[in-house]
mmCIF file of N, CA and C in Angstrom:
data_model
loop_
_atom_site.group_PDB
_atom_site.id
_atom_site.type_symbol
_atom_site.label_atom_id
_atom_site.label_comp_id
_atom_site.label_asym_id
_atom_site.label_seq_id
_atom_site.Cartn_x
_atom_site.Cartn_y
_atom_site.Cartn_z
ATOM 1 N N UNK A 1 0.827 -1.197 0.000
ATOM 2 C CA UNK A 1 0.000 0.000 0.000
ATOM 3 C C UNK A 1 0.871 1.261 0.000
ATOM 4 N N UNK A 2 2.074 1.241 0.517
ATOM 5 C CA UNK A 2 2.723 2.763 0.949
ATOM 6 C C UNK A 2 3.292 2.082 -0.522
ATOM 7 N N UNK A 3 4.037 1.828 -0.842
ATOM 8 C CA UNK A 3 4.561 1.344 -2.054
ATOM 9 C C UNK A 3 3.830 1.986 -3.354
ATOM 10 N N UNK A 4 2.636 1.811 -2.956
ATOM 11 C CA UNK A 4 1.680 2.753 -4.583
ATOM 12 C C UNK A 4 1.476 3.871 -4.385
ATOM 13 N N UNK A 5 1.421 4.521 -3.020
ATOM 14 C CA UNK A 5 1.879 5.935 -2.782
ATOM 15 C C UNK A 5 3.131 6.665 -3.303
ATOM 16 N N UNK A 6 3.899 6.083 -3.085
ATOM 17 C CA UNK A 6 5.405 6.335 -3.189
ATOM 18 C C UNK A 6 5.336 6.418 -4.782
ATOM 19 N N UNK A 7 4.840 5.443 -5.607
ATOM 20 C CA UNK A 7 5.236 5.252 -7.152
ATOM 21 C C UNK A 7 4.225 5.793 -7.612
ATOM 22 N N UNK A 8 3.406 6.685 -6.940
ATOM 23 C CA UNK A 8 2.148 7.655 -7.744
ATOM 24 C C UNK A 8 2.934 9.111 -7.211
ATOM 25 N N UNK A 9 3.921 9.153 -6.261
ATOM 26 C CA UNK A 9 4.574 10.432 -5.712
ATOM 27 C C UNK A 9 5.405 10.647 -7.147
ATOM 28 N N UNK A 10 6.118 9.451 -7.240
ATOM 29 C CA UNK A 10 7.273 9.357 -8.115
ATOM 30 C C UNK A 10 6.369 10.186 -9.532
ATOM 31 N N UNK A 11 5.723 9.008 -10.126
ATOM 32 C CA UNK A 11 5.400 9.493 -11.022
ATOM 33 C C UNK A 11 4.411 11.347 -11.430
ATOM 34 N N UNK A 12 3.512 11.710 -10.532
ATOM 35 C CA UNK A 12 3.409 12.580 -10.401
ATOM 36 C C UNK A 12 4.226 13.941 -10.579
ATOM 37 N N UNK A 13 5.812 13.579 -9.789
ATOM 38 C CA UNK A 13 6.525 14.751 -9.552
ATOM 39 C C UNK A 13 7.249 14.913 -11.182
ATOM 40 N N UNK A 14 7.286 13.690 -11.894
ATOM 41 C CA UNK A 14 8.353 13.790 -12.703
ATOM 42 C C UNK A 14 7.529 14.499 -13.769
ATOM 43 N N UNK A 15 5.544 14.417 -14.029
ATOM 44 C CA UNK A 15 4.768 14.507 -14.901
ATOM 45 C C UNK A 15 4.762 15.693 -14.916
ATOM 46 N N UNK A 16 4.130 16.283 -13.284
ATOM 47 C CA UNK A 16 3.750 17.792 -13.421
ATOM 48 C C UNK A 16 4.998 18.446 -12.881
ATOM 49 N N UNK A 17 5.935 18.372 -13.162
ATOM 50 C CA UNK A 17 7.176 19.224 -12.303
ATOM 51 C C UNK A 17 7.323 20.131 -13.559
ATOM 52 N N UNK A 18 7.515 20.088 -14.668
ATOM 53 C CA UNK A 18 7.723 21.176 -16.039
ATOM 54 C C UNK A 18 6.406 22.671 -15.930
ATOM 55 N N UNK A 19 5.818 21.918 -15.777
ATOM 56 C CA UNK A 19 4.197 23.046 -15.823
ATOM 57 C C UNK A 19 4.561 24.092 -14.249
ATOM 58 N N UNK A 20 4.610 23.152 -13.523
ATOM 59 C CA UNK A 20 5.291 23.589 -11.881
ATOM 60 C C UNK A 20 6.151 24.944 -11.910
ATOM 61 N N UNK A 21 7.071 24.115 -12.488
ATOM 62 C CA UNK A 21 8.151 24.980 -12.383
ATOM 63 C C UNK A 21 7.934 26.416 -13.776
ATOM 64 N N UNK A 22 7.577 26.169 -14.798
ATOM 65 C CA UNK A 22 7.151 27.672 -15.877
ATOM 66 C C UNK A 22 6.301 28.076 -14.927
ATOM 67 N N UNK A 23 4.969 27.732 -14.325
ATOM 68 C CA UNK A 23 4.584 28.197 -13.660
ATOM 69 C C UNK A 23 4.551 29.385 -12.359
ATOM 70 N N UNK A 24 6.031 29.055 -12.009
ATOM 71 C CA UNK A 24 6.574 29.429 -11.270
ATOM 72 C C UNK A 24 7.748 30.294 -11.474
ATOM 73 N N UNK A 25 8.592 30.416 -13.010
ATOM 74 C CA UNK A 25 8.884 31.355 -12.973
ATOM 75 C C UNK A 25 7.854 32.424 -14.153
ATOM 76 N N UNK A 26 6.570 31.992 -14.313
ATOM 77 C CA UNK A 26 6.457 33.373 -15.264
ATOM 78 C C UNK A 26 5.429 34.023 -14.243
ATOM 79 N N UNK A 27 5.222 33.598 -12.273
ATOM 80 C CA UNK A 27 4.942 34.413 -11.634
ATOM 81 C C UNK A 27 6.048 35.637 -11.341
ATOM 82 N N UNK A 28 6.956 34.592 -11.286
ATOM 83 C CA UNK A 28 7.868 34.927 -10.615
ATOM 84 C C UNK A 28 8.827 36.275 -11.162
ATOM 85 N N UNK A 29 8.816 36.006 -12.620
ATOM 86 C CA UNK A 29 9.575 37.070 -13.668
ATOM 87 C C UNK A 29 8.745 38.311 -14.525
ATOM 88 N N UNK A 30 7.285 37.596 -13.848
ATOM 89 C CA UNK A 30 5.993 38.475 -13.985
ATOM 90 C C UNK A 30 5.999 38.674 -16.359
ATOM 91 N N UNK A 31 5.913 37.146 -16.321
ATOM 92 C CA UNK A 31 6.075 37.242 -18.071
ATOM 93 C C UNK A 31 4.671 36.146 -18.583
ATOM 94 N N UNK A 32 4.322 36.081 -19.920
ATOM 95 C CA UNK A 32 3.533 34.938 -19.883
ATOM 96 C C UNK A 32 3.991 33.704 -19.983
ATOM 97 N N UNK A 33 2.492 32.509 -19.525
ATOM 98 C CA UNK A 33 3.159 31.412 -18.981
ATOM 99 C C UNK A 33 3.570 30.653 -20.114
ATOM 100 N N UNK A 34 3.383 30.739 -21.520
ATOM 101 C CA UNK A 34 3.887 29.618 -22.490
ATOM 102 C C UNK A 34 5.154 30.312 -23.175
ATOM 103 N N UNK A 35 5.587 30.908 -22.440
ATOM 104 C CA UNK A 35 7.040 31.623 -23.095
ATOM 105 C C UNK A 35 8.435 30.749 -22.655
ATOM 106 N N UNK A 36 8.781 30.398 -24.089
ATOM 107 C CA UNK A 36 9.846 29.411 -24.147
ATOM 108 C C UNK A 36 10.572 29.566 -22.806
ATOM 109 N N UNK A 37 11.164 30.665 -22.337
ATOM 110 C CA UNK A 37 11.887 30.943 -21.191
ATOM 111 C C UNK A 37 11.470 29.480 -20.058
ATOM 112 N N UNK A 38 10.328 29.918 -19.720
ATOM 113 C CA UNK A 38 9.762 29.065 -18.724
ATOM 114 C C UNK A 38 10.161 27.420 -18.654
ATOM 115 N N UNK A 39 10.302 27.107 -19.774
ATOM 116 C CA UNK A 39 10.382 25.640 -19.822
ATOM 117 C C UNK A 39 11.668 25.329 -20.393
ATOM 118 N N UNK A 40 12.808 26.064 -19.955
ATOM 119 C CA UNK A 40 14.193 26.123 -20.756
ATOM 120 C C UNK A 40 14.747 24.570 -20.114
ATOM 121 N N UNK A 41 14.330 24.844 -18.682
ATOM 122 C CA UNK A 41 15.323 23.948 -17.832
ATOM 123 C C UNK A 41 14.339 22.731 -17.017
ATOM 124 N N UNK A 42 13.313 21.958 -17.691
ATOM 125 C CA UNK A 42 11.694 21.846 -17.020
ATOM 126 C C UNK A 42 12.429 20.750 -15.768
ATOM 127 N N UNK A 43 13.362 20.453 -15.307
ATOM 128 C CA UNK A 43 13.678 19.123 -14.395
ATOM 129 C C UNK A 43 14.257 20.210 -13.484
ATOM 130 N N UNK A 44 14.527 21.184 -13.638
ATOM 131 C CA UNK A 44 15.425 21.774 -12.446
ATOM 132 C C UNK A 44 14.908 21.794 -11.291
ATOM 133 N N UNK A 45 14.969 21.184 -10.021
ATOM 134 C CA UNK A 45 14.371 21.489 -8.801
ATOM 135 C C UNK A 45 13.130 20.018 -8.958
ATOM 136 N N UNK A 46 13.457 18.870 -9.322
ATOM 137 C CA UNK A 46 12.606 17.348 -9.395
ATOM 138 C C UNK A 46 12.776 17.082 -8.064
ATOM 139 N N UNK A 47 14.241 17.200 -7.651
ATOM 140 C CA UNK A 47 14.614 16.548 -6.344
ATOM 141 C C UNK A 47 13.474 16.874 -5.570
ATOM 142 N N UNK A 48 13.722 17.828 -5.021
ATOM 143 C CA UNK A 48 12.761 18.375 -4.079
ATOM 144 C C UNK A 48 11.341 18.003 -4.367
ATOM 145 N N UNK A 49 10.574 18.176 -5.320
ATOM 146 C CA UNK A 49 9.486 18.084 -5.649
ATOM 147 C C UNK A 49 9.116 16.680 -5.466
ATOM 148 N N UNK A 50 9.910 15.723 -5.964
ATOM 149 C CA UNK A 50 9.432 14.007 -5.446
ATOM 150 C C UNK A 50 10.044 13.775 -4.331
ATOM 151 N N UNK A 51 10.302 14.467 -3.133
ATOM 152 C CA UNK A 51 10.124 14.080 -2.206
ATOM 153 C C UNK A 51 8.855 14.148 -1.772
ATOM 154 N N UNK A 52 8.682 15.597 -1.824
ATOM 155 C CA UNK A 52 7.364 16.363 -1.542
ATOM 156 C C UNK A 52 6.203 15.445 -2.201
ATOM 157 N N UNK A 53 6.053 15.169 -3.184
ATOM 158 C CA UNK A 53 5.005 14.397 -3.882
ATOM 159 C C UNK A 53 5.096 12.818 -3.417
ATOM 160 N N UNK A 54 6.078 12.371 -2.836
ATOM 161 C CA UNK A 54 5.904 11.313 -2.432
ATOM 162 C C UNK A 54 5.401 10.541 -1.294
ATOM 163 N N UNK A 55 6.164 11.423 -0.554
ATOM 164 C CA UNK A 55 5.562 11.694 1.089
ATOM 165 C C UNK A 55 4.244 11.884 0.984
ATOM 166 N N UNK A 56 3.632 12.956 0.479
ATOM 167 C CA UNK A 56 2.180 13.556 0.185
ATOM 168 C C UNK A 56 1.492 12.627 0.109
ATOM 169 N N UNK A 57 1.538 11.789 -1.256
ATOM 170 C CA UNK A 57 0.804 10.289 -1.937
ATOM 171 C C UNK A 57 1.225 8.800 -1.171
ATOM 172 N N UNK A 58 2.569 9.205 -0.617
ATOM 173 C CA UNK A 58 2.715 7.638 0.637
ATOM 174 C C UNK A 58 1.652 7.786 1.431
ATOM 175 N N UNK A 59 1.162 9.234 2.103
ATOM 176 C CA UNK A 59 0.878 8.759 3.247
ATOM 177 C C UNK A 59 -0.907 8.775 3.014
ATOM 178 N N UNK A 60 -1.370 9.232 1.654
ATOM 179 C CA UNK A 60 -2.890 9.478 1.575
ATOM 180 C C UNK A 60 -3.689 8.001 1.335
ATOM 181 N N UNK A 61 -2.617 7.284 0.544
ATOM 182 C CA UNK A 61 -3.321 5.905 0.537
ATOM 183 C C UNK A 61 -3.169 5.299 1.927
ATOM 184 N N UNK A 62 -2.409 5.166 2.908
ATOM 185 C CA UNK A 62 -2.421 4.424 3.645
ATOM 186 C C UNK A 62 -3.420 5.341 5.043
ATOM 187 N N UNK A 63 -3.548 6.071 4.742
ATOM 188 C CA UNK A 63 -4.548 6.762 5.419
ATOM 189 C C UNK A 63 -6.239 6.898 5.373
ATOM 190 N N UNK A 64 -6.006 6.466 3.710
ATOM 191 C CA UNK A 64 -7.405 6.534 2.835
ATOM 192 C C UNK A 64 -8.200 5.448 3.549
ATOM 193 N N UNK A 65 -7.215 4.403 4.234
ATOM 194 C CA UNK A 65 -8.141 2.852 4.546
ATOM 195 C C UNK A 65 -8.430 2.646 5.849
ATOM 196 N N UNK A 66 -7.913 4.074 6.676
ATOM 197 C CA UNK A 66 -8.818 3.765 8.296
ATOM 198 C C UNK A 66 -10.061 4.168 8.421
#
Protein backbone atom coordinates (compact mmCIF):
# COMPACT_ATOMS: atom_id res chain seq x y z
CA UNK A 1 0.00 0.00 0.00
CA UNK A 2 2.72 2.76 0.95
CA UNK A 3 4.56 1.34 -2.05
CA UNK A 4 1.68 2.75 -4.58
CA UNK A 5 1.88 5.94 -2.78
CA UNK A 6 5.40 6.34 -3.19
CA UNK A 7 5.24 5.25 -7.15
CA UNK A 8 2.15 7.65 -7.74
CA UNK A 9 4.57 10.43 -5.71
CA UNK A 10 7.27 9.36 -8.12
CA UNK A 11 5.40 9.49 -11.02
CA UNK A 12 3.41 12.58 -10.40
CA UNK A 13 6.52 14.75 -9.55
CA UNK A 14 8.35 13.79 -12.70
CA UNK A 15 4.77 14.51 -14.90
CA UNK A 16 3.75 17.79 -13.42
CA UNK A 17 7.18 19.22 -12.30
CA UNK A 18 7.72 21.18 -16.04
CA UNK A 19 4.20 23.05 -15.82
CA UNK A 20 5.29 23.59 -11.88
CA UNK A 21 8.15 24.98 -12.38
CA UNK A 22 7.15 27.67 -15.88
CA UNK A 23 4.58 28.20 -13.66
CA UNK A 24 6.57 29.43 -11.27
CA UNK A 25 8.88 31.36 -12.97
CA UNK A 26 6.46 33.37 -15.26
CA UNK A 27 4.94 34.41 -11.63
CA UNK A 28 7.87 34.93 -10.61
CA UNK A 29 9.57 37.07 -13.67
CA UNK A 30 5.99 38.47 -13.99
CA UNK A 31 6.08 37.24 -18.07
CA UNK A 32 3.53 34.94 -19.88
CA UNK A 33 3.16 31.41 -18.98
CA UNK A 34 3.89 29.62 -22.49
CA UNK A 35 7.04 31.62 -23.09
CA UNK A 36 9.85 29.41 -24.15
CA UNK A 37 11.89 30.94 -21.19
CA UNK A 38 9.76 29.06 -18.72
CA UNK A 39 10.38 25.64 -19.82
CA UNK A 40 14.19 26.12 -20.76
CA UNK A 41 15.32 23.95 -17.83
CA UNK A 42 11.69 21.85 -17.02
CA UNK A 43 13.68 19.12 -14.40
CA UNK A 44 15.42 21.77 -12.45
CA UNK A 45 14.37 21.49 -8.80
CA UNK A 46 12.61 17.35 -9.40
CA UNK A 47 14.61 16.55 -6.34
CA UNK A 48 12.76 18.37 -4.08
CA UNK A 49 9.49 18.08 -5.65
CA UNK A 50 9.43 14.01 -5.45
CA UNK A 51 10.12 14.08 -2.21
CA UNK A 52 7.36 16.36 -1.54
CA UNK A 53 5.01 14.40 -3.88
CA UNK A 54 5.90 11.31 -2.43
CA UNK A 55 5.56 11.69 1.09
CA UNK A 56 2.18 13.56 0.18
CA UNK A 57 0.80 10.29 -1.94
CA UNK A 58 2.72 7.64 0.64
CA UNK A 59 0.88 8.76 3.25
CA UNK A 60 -2.89 9.48 1.57
CA UNK A 61 -3.32 5.90 0.54
CA UNK A 62 -2.42 4.42 3.64
CA UNK A 63 -4.55 6.76 5.42
CA UNK A 64 -7.40 6.53 2.83
CA UNK A 65 -8.14 2.85 4.55
CA UNK A 66 -8.82 3.76 8.30
Amino acid sequence: LMNCGFTSGLIQAFIFNPWDRALYLSVKHERPFLRWDNFQNPMSGVSQTVVQRAISAGLYFPLEEL
